[in-house]
GROMACS .gro file of C-alpha atoms in nm:
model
  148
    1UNK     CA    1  -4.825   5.615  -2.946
    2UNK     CA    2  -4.895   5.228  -3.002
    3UNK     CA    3  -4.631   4.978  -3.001
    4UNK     CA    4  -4.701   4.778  -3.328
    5UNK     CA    5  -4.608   4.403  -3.450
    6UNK     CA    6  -4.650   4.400  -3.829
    7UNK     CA    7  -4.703   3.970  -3.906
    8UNK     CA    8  -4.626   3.870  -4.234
    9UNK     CA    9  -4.785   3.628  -4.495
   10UNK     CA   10  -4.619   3.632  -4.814
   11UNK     CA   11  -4.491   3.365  -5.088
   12UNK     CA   12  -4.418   3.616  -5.400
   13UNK     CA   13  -4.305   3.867  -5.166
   14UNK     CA   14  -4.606   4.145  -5.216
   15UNK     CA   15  -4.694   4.083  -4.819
   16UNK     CA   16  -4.372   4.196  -4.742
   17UNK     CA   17  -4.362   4.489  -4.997
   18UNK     CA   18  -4.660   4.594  -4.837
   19UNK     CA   19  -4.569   4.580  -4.489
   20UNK     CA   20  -4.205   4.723  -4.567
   21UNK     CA   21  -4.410   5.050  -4.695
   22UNK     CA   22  -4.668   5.043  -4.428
   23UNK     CA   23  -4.362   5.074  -4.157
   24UNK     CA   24  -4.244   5.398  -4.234
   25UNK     CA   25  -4.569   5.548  -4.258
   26UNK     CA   26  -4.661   5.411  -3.867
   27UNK     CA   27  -4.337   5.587  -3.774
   28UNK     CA   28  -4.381   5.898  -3.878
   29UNK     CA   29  -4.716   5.880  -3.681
   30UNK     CA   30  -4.501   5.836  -3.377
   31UNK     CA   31  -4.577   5.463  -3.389
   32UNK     CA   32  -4.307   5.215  -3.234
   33UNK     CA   33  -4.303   4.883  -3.507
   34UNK     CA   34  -4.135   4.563  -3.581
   35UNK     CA   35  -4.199   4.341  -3.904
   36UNK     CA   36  -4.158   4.006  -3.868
   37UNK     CA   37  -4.112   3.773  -4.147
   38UNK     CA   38  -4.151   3.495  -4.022
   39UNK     CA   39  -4.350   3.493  -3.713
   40UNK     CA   40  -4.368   3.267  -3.412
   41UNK     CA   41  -4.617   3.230  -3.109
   42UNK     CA   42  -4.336   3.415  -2.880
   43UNK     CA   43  -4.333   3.694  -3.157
   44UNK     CA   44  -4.702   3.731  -3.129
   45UNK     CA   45  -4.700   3.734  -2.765
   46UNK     CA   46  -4.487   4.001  -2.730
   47UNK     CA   47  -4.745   4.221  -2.856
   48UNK     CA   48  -5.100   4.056  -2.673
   49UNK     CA   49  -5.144   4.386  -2.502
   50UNK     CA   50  -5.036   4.600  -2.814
   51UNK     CA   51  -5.119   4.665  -3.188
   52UNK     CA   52  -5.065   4.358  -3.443
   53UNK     CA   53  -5.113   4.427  -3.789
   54UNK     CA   54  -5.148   4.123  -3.975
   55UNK     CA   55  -5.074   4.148  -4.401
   56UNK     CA   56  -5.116   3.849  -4.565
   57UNK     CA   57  -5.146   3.696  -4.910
   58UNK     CA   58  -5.374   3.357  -4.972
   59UNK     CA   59  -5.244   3.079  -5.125
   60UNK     CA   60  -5.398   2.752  -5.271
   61UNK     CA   61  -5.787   2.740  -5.178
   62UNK     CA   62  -5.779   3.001  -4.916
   63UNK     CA   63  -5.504   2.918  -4.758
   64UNK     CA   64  -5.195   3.050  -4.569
   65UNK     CA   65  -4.853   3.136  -4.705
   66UNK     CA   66  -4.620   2.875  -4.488
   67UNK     CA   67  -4.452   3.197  -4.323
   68UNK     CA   68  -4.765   3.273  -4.123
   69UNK     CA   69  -4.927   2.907  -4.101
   70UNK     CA   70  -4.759   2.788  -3.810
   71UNK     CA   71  -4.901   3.135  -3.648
   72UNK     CA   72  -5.216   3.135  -3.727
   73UNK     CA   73  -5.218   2.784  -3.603
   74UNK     CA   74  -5.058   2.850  -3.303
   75UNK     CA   75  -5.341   3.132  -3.216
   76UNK     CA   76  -5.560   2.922  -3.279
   77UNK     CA   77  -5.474   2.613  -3.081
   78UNK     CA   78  -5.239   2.804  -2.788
   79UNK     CA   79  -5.400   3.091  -2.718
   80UNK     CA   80  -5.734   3.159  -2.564
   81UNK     CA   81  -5.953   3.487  -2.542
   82UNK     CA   82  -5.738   3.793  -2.638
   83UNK     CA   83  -5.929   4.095  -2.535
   84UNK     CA   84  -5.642   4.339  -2.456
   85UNK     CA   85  -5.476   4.262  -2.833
   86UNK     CA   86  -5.599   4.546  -3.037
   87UNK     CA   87  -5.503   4.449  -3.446
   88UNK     CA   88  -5.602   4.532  -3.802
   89UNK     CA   89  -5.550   4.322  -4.099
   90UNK     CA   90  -5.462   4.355  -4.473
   91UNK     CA   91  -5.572   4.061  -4.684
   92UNK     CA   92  -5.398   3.994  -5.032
   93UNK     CA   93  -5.589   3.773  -5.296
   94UNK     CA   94  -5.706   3.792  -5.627
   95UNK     CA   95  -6.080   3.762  -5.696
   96UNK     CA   96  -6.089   3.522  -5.978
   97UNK     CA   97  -6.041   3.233  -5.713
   98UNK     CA   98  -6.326   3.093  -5.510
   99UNK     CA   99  -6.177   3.209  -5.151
  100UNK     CA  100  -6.049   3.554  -5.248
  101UNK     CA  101  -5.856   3.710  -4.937
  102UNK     CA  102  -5.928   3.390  -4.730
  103UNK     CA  103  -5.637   3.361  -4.497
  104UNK     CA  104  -5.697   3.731  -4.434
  105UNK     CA  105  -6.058   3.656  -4.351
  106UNK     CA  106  -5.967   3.358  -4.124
  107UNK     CA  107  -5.704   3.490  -3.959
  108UNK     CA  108  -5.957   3.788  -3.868
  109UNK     CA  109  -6.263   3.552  -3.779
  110UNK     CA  110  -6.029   3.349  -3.528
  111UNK     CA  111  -5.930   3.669  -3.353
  112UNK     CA  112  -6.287   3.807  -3.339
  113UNK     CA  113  -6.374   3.456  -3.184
  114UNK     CA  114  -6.079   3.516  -2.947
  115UNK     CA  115  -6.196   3.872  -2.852
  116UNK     CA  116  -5.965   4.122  -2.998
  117UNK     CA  117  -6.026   4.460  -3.042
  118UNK     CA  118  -6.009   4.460  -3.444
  119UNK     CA  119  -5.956   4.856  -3.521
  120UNK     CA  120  -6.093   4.953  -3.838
  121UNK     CA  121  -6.236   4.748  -4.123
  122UNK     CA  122  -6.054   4.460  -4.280
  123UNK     CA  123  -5.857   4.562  -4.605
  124UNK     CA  124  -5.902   4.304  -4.890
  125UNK     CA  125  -5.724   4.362  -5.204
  126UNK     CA  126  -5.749   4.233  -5.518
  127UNK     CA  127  -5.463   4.184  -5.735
  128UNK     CA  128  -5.674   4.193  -6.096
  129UNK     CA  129  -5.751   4.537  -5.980
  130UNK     CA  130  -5.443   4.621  -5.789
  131UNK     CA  131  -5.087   4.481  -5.922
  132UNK     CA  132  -4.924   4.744  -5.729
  133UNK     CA  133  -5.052   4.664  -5.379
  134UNK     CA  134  -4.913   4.956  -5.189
  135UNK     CA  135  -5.116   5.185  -5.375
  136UNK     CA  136  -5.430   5.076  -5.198
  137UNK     CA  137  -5.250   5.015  -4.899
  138UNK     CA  138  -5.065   5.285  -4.810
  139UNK     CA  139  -5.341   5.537  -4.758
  140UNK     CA  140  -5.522   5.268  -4.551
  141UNK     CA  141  -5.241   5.241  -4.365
  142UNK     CA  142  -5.224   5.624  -4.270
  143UNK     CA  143  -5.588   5.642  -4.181
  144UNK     CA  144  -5.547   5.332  -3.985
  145UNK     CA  145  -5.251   5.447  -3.741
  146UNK     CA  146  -5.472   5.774  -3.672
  147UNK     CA  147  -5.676   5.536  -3.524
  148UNK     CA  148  -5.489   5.389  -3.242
   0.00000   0.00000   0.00000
């Protein structure tokens, strides 16, 4: 089973809700994981030849929560092609701004660009049709995991 880095985004604290239930649910799939709250470059690393799972919110005009914006950044800038990281990503927004689910998006664009394996599609939910986050998440979560 994969070894699994879950990378959270989160200023209200859904990110983390989300990620708290999607780590139980990897586990019982025989899935090794770690959340991290507040994750660095060296956190990231540890997993360039594993599974990261990235669940973010958006903030501002598509932007990243701070917990995940030195990350991304750090990706971006630090790191070069990635083609043994394998990832998936869960994008929190709420469609009635312009850049719904943008850090998501970004976050996935820069990996693509980088060569990751992205496994599955991108989950983007929308909190005018979701307040309870987990209960879109959750089954993507399971079907996800039967994928690595």
């Amino acid at each position: 089973m994969a070894q699994i880095g879950i990378f959270v985004g989160t200023v209200y604290g859904n990110a983390l809700l989300v990620a708290e239930e999607a780590e139980p649910i990897l586990q019982q799939q025989g899935h090794q994981v770690a959340i991290f709250e507040d994750p660095s470059l060296d956190d990231w690393q540890q997993y360039s030849d594993k599974v990261a799972l990235i669940v973010t919110s958006t903030t501002g005009h598509g932007d990243f929560p701070d917990s995940i914006a030195g990350l991304y950044h750090a990706v971006k800038d630090k790191l070069g092609h990635q083609p043994q990281l394998r990832y998936g990503v869960i994008a929190l927004g709420d469609s009635s701004y312009e850049n719904f689910c943008g850090a998501g998006k970004t976050f996935d664009a820069q990996l693509q660009e980088q060569g990751a394996s992205r496994i599955g599609d991108v989950l983007l939910v929308d909190a005018m049709e979701a307040p309870e986050p987990e209960s879109v998440t959750s089954p993507w979560v399971e079907s996800w995991g039967k994928l690595l």
